[in-house]
CSV table of C-alpha atoms in Angstrom, one decimal:
chain,number,residue,atom,x,y,z
A,1,MET,CA,73.8,133.5,90.6
A,2,LEU,CA,76.8,131.1,90.4
A,3,ILE,CA,77.0,128.4,87.7
A,4,PRO,CA,79.1,125.5,89.1
A,5,HIS,CA,81.9,124.1,86.9
A,6,GLY,CA,84.9,121.8,87.1
A,7,THR,CA,87.4,124.3,88.5
A,8,LEU,CA,85.0,125.0,91.4
A,9,ILE,CA,85.1,121.3,92.3
A,10,ALA,CA,88.9,121.0,91.9
A,11,GLN,CA,89.8,124.1,93.9
A,12,MET,CA,87.2,124.2,96.7
A,13,SER,CA,86.2,121.7,99.3
A,14,SER,CA,82.6,120.5,99.5
A,15,GLU,CA,82.2,122.4,102.8
A,16,GLN,CA,83.4,125.6,101.1
A,17,ILE,CA,81.0,125.2,98.2
A,18,GLU,CA,78.1,124.4,100.4
A,19,SER,CA,78.7,127.5,102.5
A,20,ILE,CA,78.5,129.9,99.5
A,21,LYS,CA,75.6,132.3,100.2
A,22,THR,CA,75.2,133.3,96.5
A,23,PRO,CA,72.4,131.2,94.9
A,24,ILE,CA,74.0,128.3,92.9
A,25,PHE,CA,72.3,127.1,89.8
A,26,GLY,CA,71.3,123.5,90.1
A,27,ASN,CA,71.9,121.5,93.3
A,28,LYS,CA,75.1,122.4,95.2
A,29,TRP,CA,74.6,119.4,97.6
A,30,ILE,CA,75.1,116.9,94.8
A,31,LEU,CA,78.6,118.3,94.1
A,32,ARG,CA,79.8,116.6,97.2
A,33,TRP,CA,78.7,113.3,95.6
A,34,GLU,CA,80.7,114.1,92.6
A,35,SER,CA,83.8,114.9,94.6
A,36,ASP,CA,83.8,111.8,96.8
A,37,ARG,CA,84.5,108.6,94.9
A,38,ILE,CA,82.7,106.3,97.3
A,39,MET,CA,79.6,108.5,97.3
A,40,LYS,CA,79.8,108.9,93.5
A,41,GLU,CA,79.8,105.1,93.1
A,42,LYS,CA,76.8,104.8,95.5
A,43,LEU,CA,74.7,107.2,93.4
A,44,MET,CA,75.7,105.6,90.1
A,45,ARG,CA,74.6,102.2,91.5
A,46,GLU,CA,71.4,103.6,92.8
A,47,ALA,CA,70.8,104.9,89.3
A,48,LYS,CA,71.3,101.3,88.0
A,49,LEU,CA,74.3,102.4,85.9
A,50,PRO,CA,76.7,99.6,85.0
A,51,VAL,CA,79.9,100.5,86.8
A,52,PRO,CA,83.4,98.9,86.9
A,53,LYS,CA,84.2,96.8,90.0
A,54,PRO,CA,86.0,98.8,92.7
A,55,VAL,CA,89.2,97.5,94.3
A,56,LEU,CA,89.3,98.4,97.9
A,57,ASP,CA,93.0,97.6,98.6
A,58,SER,CA,96.0,97.6,96.3
A,59,LYS,CA,96.9,94.1,97.5
A,60,ASP,CA,93.7,92.8,95.8
A,61,ILE,CA,94.7,94.0,92.3
A,62,ASN,CA,94.7,90.9,90.1
A,63,THR,CA,93.6,92.5,86.8
A,64,LEU,CA,94.2,95.8,84.9
A,65,VAL,CA,92.9,98.7,87.0
A,66,ILE,CA,92.9,102.5,86.8
A,67,VAL,CA,93.9,104.5,89.8
A,68,LYS,CA,92.2,107.9,90.2
A,69,ARG,CA,92.4,110.9,92.4
A,70,GLN,CA,89.5,112.4,94.3
A,71,GLY,CA,87.5,115.2,92.8
A,72,ALA,CA,87.8,116.9,89.4
A,73,ALA,CA,91.5,116.4,88.7
A,74,GLY,CA,91.1,116.4,84.9
A,75,GLY,CA,92.8,113.1,84.7
A,76,LYS,CA,96.2,114.3,86.0
A,77,GLY,CA,97.8,111.8,88.3
A,78,TYR,CA,95.7,108.9,87.1
A,79,PHE,CA,97.6,105.7,86.2
A,80,LEU,CA,97.1,102.1,85.2
A,81,ALA,CA,98.3,99.1,87.3
A,82,ALA,CA,98.4,95.4,86.8
A,83,ASN,CA,99.3,94.3,90.3
A,84,GLN,CA,100.3,95.7,93.7
A,85,GLU,CA,104.0,95.9,92.8
A,86,ASP,CA,103.1,97.9,89.7
A,87,TYR,CA,100.7,100.1,91.7
A,88,ASN,CA,103.4,100.9,94.4
A,89,LYS,CA,106.1,101.6,91.8
A,90,LYS,CA,103.9,104.1,89.8
A,91,ARG,CA,102.5,105.7,92.9
A,92,GLU,CA,105.9,106.4,94.3
A,93,GLN,CA,107.1,107.7,91.0
A,94,LEU,CA,104.2,110.2,90.9
A,95,ILE,CA,104.8,111.2,94.5
A,96,THR,CA,108.5,111.9,93.6
A,97,GLN,CA,107.4,114.0,90.7
A,98,GLY,CA,105.2,116.1,93.0
A,99,ILE,CA,102.0,115.0,91.2
A,100,LEU,CA,100.6,113.0,94.1
A,101,SER,CA,101.1,113.6,97.8
A,102,LYS,CA,102.1,110.8,100.2
A,103,ASP,CA,98.9,110.9,102.1
A,104,GLU,CA,96.6,111.4,99.1
A,105,SER,CA,93.6,109.1,99.0
A,106,LEU,CA,93.3,107.2,95.7
A,107,TYR,CA,90.4,105.3,94.2
A,108,ILE,CA,91.0,102.0,92.4
A,109,GLN,CA,88.6,100.4,89.9
A,110,GLU,CA,88.9,97.8,87.2
A,111,TYR,CA,89.7,99.3,83.9
A,112,ALA,CA,86.9,99.3,81.4
A,113,ALA,CA,88.1,99.2,77.8
A,114,GLY,CA,86.1,100.5,74.8
A,115,VAL,CA,85.1,103.6,72.9
A,116,LEU,CA,85.0,106.7,75.2
A,117,ALA,CA,81.7,108.5,75.3
A,118,TYR,CA,80.8,111.4,77.5
A,119,LEU,CA,77.0,111.8,77.5
A,120,GLN,CA,75.8,115.4,78.1
A,121,PHE,CA,72.3,116.1,79.5
A,122,PHE,CA,70.1,118.9,80.8
A,123,TYR,CA,67.3,118.3,83.2
A,124,SER,CA,64.7,121.1,83.6
A,125,PRO,CA,62.9,121.1,86.9
A,126,LEU,CA,60.5,123.7,85.4
A,127,LYS,CA,59.4,121.4,82.6
A,128,GLU,CA,60.2,118.2,84.5
A,129,GLU,CA,61.9,117.0,81.3
A,130,LEU,CA,65.2,115.5,80.5
A,131,GLU,CA,67.1,116.7,77.4
A,132,PHE,CA,70.0,114.9,75.7
A,133,PHE,CA,72.4,117.6,74.6
A,134,GLY,CA,75.2,115.7,72.9
A,135,ALA,CA,78.3,113.5,73.3
A,136,ASP,CA,82.0,114.0,73.2
A,137,GLN,CA,85.3,112.3,73.5
A,138,ARG,CA,88.2,113.6,75.6
A,139,HIS,CA,91.8,113.6,74.4
A,140,GLU,CA,94.3,112.8,77.1
A,141,SER,CA,98.0,113.4,77.2
A,142,ASP,CA,100.2,111.6,77.1
A,143,ILE,CA,98.4,108.3,77.1
A,144,GLU,CA,97.2,108.9,73.5
A,145,GLY,CA,100.7,109.7,72.3
A,146,MET,CA,102.0,106.4,73.7
A,147,ALA,CA,100.0,104.6,71.1
A,148,ARG,CA,102.4,106.0,68.4
A,149,ILE,CA,105.5,104.6,70.2
A,150,PRO,CA,106.5,101.0,69.2
A,151,SER,CA,106.0,98.5,72.0
A,152,GLU,CA,109.7,97.8,72.2
A,153,GLN,CA,110.4,101.4,73.2
A,154,GLN,CA,107.4,101.5,75.5
A,155,LEU,CA,108.8,98.5,77.4
A,156,LYS,CA,112.1,100.2,77.9
A,157,SER,CA,110.5,103.4,79.2
A,158,ASN,CA,110.0,104.0,82.9
A,159,LYS,CA,107.6,106.8,82.3
A,160,VAL,CA,104.1,106.7,83.9
A,161,PRO,CA,101.6,107.9,81.2
A,162,SER,CA,99.3,110.7,82.2
A,163,PHE,CA,95.6,111.0,81.5
A,164,ASN,CA,95.6,114.8,81.6
A,165,VAL,CA,92.6,116.1,79.5
A,166,ILE,CA,93.8,118.4,76.7
A,167,GLY,CA,90.7,118.8,74.6
A,168,ASN,CA,87.5,117.4,73.3
A,169,SER,CA,86.0,116.3,70.0
A,170,PRO,CA,82.3,115.6,69.0
A,171,ILE,CA,80.9,112.1,68.6
A,172,ILE,CA,77.5,111.1,67.1
A,173,LEU,CA,76.1,107.9,68.5
A,174,ARG,CA,74.4,105.2,66.6
A,175,GLU,CA,70.7,105.9,66.7
A,176,SER,CA,70.0,102.4,68.2
A,177,LEU,CA,72.0,103.5,71.3
A,178,LEU,CA,69.8,106.6,72.0
A,179,ASP,CA,67.0,104.8,73.8
A,180,GLU,CA,69.4,103.5,76.4
A,181,VAL,CA,71.1,106.9,76.7
A,182,TYR,CA,67.7,108.5,77.7
A,183,THR,CA,67.0,105.6,80.1
A,184,MET,CA,70.4,106.1,81.8
A,185,GLY,CA,69.8,109.8,82.1
A,186,GLU,CA,66.3,109.4,83.4
A,187,ASN,CA,67.4,106.8,86.0
A,188,PHE,CA,70.2,109.1,87.1
A,189,VAL,CA,67.7,112.0,87.6
A,190,GLU,CA,65.3,109.8,89.6
A,191,ALA,CA,68.1,108.4,91.8
A,192,ALA,CA,69.4,111.9,92.5
A,193,LYS,CA,65.9,113.0,93.6
A,194,ARG,CA,65.7,110.1,96.1
A,195,ILE,CA,69.2,110.5,97.5
A,196,VAL,CA,70.2,114.1,97.4
A,197,SER,CA,67.3,116.5,97.2
A,198,PRO,CA,66.3,118.5,95.2
A,199,GLY,CA,68.0,116.2,92.7
A,200,MET,CA,70.0,116.5,89.5
A,201,ASN,CA,68.8,119.9,88.1
A,202,GLY,CA,70.5,121.5,85.2
A,203,PRO,CA,73.4,120.2,83.1
A,204,PHE,CA,75.2,116.9,83.9
A,205,CYS,CA,77.3,114.3,82.2
A,206,ILE,CA,77.5,110.5,82.4
A,207,GLU,CA,80.9,109.3,81.4
A,208,GLY,CA,82.0,105.9,80.2
A,209,VAL,CA,82.8,103.5,77.4
A,210,TYR,CA,81.0,101.3,74.9
A,211,ASP,CA,82.5,97.8,74.6
A,212,GLU,CA,82.7,95.6,71.5
A,213,ASN,CA,79.0,94.6,72.0
A,214,ALA,CA,77.9,98.3,72.3
A,215,LYS,CA,77.3,97.9,76.0
A,216,PHE,CA,77.9,101.0,78.1
A,217,THR,CA,80.0,101.0,81.3
A,218,SER,CA,79.9,104.2,83.3
A,219,PHE,CA,83.0,105.1,85.3
A,220,GLU,CA,82.2,108.8,86.2
A,221,PHE,CA,79.5,111.4,86.4
A,222,SER,CA,79.8,115.2,86.5
A,223,ALA,CA,76.9,117.0,88.3
A,224,ARG,CA,77.4,120.3,86.4
A,225,ILE,CA,78.3,121.8,83.0
A,226,VAL,CA,81.4,120.0,81.5
A,227,ALA,CA,84.0,121.4,79.1
A,228,GLY,CA,82.9,119.1,76.3
A,229,THR,CA,79.8,121.2,75.7
A,230,ASN,CA,82.1,123.9,74.3
A,231,ILE,CA,82.2,121.8,71.1
A,232,TYR,CA,78.6,122.8,70.4
A,233,MET,CA,78.6,126.6,70.9
A,234,ASP,CA,76.2,127.0,68.0
A,235,GLY,CA,74.1,124.1,69.2
A,236,SER,CA,74.4,120.3,69.0
A,237,PRO,CA,72.8,118.1,66.3
A,238,TYR,CA,70.4,116.7,69.0
A,239,TYR,CA,69.4,120.1,70.3
A,240,SER,CA,68.5,121.2,66.7
A,241,LEU,CA,65.6,118.7,67.1
A,242,LEU,CA,64.4,120.4,70.2
A,243,PHE,CA,64.9,124.1,69.5
A,244,ASN,CA,64.3,126.2,66.3
A,245,GLU,CA,67.5,128.3,67.1
A,246,PRO,CA,71.1,127.6,67.8
A,247,MET,CA,71.2,126.5,71.5
A,248,SER,CA,74.5,126.0,73.4
A,249,MET,CA,74.6,124.6,76.9
A,250,GLY,CA,75.3,128.1,78.3
A,251,LYS,CA,72.4,129.6,76.4
A,252,ARG,CA,70.2,126.7,77.7
A,253,ILE,CA,71.1,127.5,81.3
A,254,ALA,CA,70.4,131.2,80.6
A,255,ARG,CA,67.0,130.3,79.1
A,256,GLU,CA,66.1,128.3,82.2
A,257,ILE,CA,67.1,131.1,84.5
A,258,LYS,CA,65.1,133.6,82.5
A,259,THR,CA,62.0,131.4,82.5
A,260,ALA,CA,62.3,130.8,86.2
A,261,LYS,CA,62.6,134.5,86.9
A,262,GLU,CA,59.6,135.4,84.7
A,263,THR,CA,57.4,132.8,86.4
A,264,ASN,CA,58.7,133.4,90.0
A,265,GLN,CA,60.3,129.9,90.2
A,266,LEU,CA,63.9,130.8,90.9
A,267,ASP,CA,63.7,128.6,94.0
A,268,LYS,CA,63.2,125.6,91.8
A,269,ILE,CA,66.5,126.0,89.9
A,270,THR,CA,68.8,127.2,92.7
A,271,THR,CA,70.2,126.0,96.1
């Protein structure tokens, strides 16, 4: 059995993944929706997640936007732009550096500012139950390092900052936010069932920011295990409330597989 992960999405096309004969844990069909930015936004809107406004053409940029690559690029090649001139300049610079290709399709959306929060879930089709595993923040280079450079020197630099993910750190949310966290997770699971059968089974992550009013805006989702769960190899604070033993995300997946095998329900957890 194959457990899908970020490298699989980054290195293989949707067609290649869907043609794999080995049983895949979860729903291999939903990975196409993760890889394609337009499909991704459609599923997020179907789940009633608040999402940033997309910008369909660079000539329509009239506010700060973030420009993203397709698929799971780990933030490498992403950049900010304030207008079309800024967009064209940075895009050409990244093409010259070999980070982007000339014919590469890019996705533009308004930039959502706030505290980064990557919400990690597990949905069990065996129990028909959603579990909130934990949350993390991602540390990106070299955009974070730019904050330590005085603005005078930043203005003189022609460097396009990168959003390449280097590592992760844990974050514990205010308790008052947890009700909405579960609601978003449940809405996403239900939307996935309607749109891409058999739905969002197994681990997934809803990614976004909390603004100054603690309102969440979701700019991504990952329909499989994410690297941020490695923070909690001995179990997360939230999972300690559900299990009387240390429970990592990897162990939780293994437990689901074991239960499915013992109850002859492997068809419920694989595609």
